Short mmCIF file of C-alpha atoms in Angstrom, two decimals:
data_model
loop_
_atom_site.label_atom_id
_atom_site.label_comp_id
_atom_site.label_asym_id
_atom_site.label_seq_id
_atom_site.Cartn_x
_atom_site.Cartn_y
_atom_site.Cartn_z
CA MET O 14 134.59 87.68 97.97
CA LYS O 15 136.10 89.03 94.71
CA THR O 16 133.83 86.96 92.70
CA ILE O 17 130.71 88.26 94.60
CA LYS O 18 131.77 91.76 94.05
CA ARG O 19 132.32 91.17 90.41
CA LEU O 20 129.03 89.52 90.06
CA LEU O 21 127.22 92.46 91.73
CA ILE O 22 129.03 94.93 89.36
CA LEU O 23 128.21 92.93 86.39
CA THR O 24 124.56 92.52 87.38
CA THR O 25 124.32 96.26 88.05
CA ILE O 26 125.67 97.05 84.50
CA LEU O 27 123.41 94.54 82.89
CA VAL O 28 120.37 96.07 84.58
CA MET O 29 121.46 99.50 83.59
CA VAL O 30 121.86 98.58 79.95
CA LEU O 31 118.62 96.75 79.86
CA PHE O 32 116.55 99.58 81.21
CA SER O 33 118.33 102.21 79.20
CA ASN O 34 116.85 100.48 76.14
CA CYS O 35 113.25 100.65 77.39
CA LYS O 36 110.87 102.62 75.22
CA LYS O 37 109.75 105.85 76.99
CA THR O 38 106.34 107.19 76.55
CA ASN O 39 105.88 110.70 75.30
CA ASP O 40 103.53 112.47 77.77
CA LEU O 41 103.54 115.85 79.34
CA ALA O 42 106.62 115.12 81.36
CA PRO O 43 109.17 115.63 78.46
CA PHE O 44 108.41 119.36 78.23
CA SER O 45 107.81 120.21 81.93
CA PRO O 46 104.63 122.20 81.71
CA GLU O 47 104.10 124.96 84.20
CA ILE O 48 100.62 124.44 85.59
CA THR O 49 98.50 126.82 87.87
CA ASN O 50 95.30 125.26 89.05
CA LEU O 51 93.46 127.43 91.50
CA PRO O 52 89.74 128.04 91.95
CA ASP O 53 88.61 130.32 89.13
CA ASN O 54 92.24 130.45 87.54
CA PHE O 55 93.80 127.71 85.42
CA GLN O 56 97.04 128.24 83.42
CA LEU O 57 99.27 125.96 81.48
CA GLN O 58 102.54 126.78 79.63
CA ALA O 59 104.98 124.50 78.00
CA THR O 60 107.79 125.63 75.79
CA ASN O 61 109.82 123.77 73.16
CA ILE O 62 107.53 120.67 72.94
CA VAL O 63 108.79 118.12 70.44
CA ASN O 64 106.42 115.52 68.96
CA VAL O 65 104.19 115.12 71.94
CA SER O 66 101.15 113.02 71.81
CA THR O 67 98.86 112.91 74.90
CA SER O 68 95.43 113.39 76.19
CA ILE O 69 95.09 114.67 79.76
CA THR O 70 92.09 116.07 81.82
CA TYR O 71 92.40 118.35 84.76
CA SER O 72 89.71 119.18 87.26
CA TRP O 73 89.11 122.91 87.79
CA THR O 74 86.80 124.68 90.23
CA ASN O 75 84.78 127.48 88.57
CA SER O 76 82.48 129.51 90.90
CA GLY O 77 81.03 131.11 87.87
CA THR O 78 78.73 129.99 85.07
CA LYS O 79 81.15 130.99 82.29
CA ALA O 80 84.88 130.78 81.57
CA ASN O 81 87.21 133.26 79.89
CA ILE O 82 89.74 131.50 77.68
CA ASP O 83 92.92 133.02 76.33
CA ILE O 84 95.16 130.92 73.97
CA SER O 85 98.48 132.37 72.96
CA GLY O 86 100.79 129.46 72.27
CA ILE O 87 102.19 128.63 68.81
CA LEU O 88 101.99 125.03 67.62
CA THR O 89 104.34 124.91 64.65
CA SER O 90 103.19 121.38 63.67
CA GLY O 91 100.94 118.57 64.81
CA ASP O 92 97.52 118.96 66.28
CA GLY O 93 96.19 120.14 69.66
CA SER O 94 92.80 120.87 71.05
CA LEU O 95 91.38 122.33 74.34
CA SER O 96 87.93 121.38 75.64
CA ILE O 97 86.02 122.30 78.71
CA LYS O 98 83.04 120.67 80.40
CA ASP O 99 81.08 121.95 83.24
CA SER O 100 80.15 120.16 86.43
CA ASN O 101 77.16 118.51 84.75
CA ASN O 102 79.69 117.17 82.07
CA ALA O 103 78.19 119.40 79.33
CA GLN O 104 80.67 120.68 76.86
CA VAL O 105 80.89 124.51 77.12
CA TYR O 106 83.94 125.14 75.01
CA THR O 107 86.24 123.42 72.39
CA SER O 108 88.88 124.83 70.14
CA ASP O 109 91.91 124.05 68.00
CA LEU O 110 95.06 125.07 69.84
CA LYS O 111 96.33 126.72 66.63
CA THR O 112 93.66 129.24 66.85
CA THR O 113 94.86 131.94 69.24
CA GLY O 114 92.94 134.71 70.99
CA SER O 115 90.46 135.36 73.76
CA THR O 116 86.96 134.18 73.96
CA THR O 117 84.14 133.20 76.55
CA SER O 118 82.63 129.83 77.03
CA ILE O 119 78.87 129.23 76.84
CA ALA O 120 77.18 129.15 80.22
CA GLY O 121 77.39 126.02 82.27
CA VAL O 122 76.85 124.92 85.84
CA THR O 123 79.31 126.13 88.53
CA GLY O 124 81.47 123.64 90.35
CA SER O 125 84.10 121.19 89.37
CA TRP O 126 84.81 121.55 85.64
CA LYS O 127 86.96 119.48 83.28
CA ILE O 128 89.73 120.92 81.12
CA THR O 129 91.04 118.47 78.57
CA LEU O 130 94.11 118.99 76.42
CA VAL O 131 94.75 116.68 73.58
CA LEU O 132 98.09 116.70 71.63
CA THR O 133 98.98 114.56 68.54
CA ASN O 134 102.53 114.84 67.31
CA SER O 135 102.59 118.41 68.48
CA ASN O 136 105.60 120.70 68.33
CA GLY O 137 105.93 124.26 69.56
CA THR O 138 104.72 126.28 72.60
CA LEU O 139 101.63 125.75 74.63
CA ASN O 140 100.16 128.63 76.48
CA PHE O 141 96.47 128.90 77.64
CA ARG O 142 94.52 130.41 80.48
CA VAL O 143 90.96 129.63 81.72
CA GLN O 144 89.52 131.91 84.24
CA LYS O 145 86.11 132.52 85.81
CA GLY O 146 83.93 134.41 83.30
CA ASN O 147 81.37 137.10 83.84
#
């Protein structure tokens, strides 16, 4: 009985050691973004991101034909971009995330829009909002 118990303990320790050395991917999880994704209102904020590389697309419902975009985060290094496509997959907006400020997209078709965030070795703070435009 003691031998079986020891074998189980050693097996458990070995499994823990093996999995602790697995390479982890660097996606959005390491910096725990806060995301609000409601019809006509999308927001994403993530603070203190470190060397993040990822590409992620969110579906967002826009009942309007334009979107108001506000970017206020600060990337201290690396690259980041934000692009938006309307329900016909036509690009209505694209920008470097190092460019802050407010703007409006070109007109598109209402419905399910796509918001794509691309980060490459990015460090800093992400903060942007996309809302139904006028």
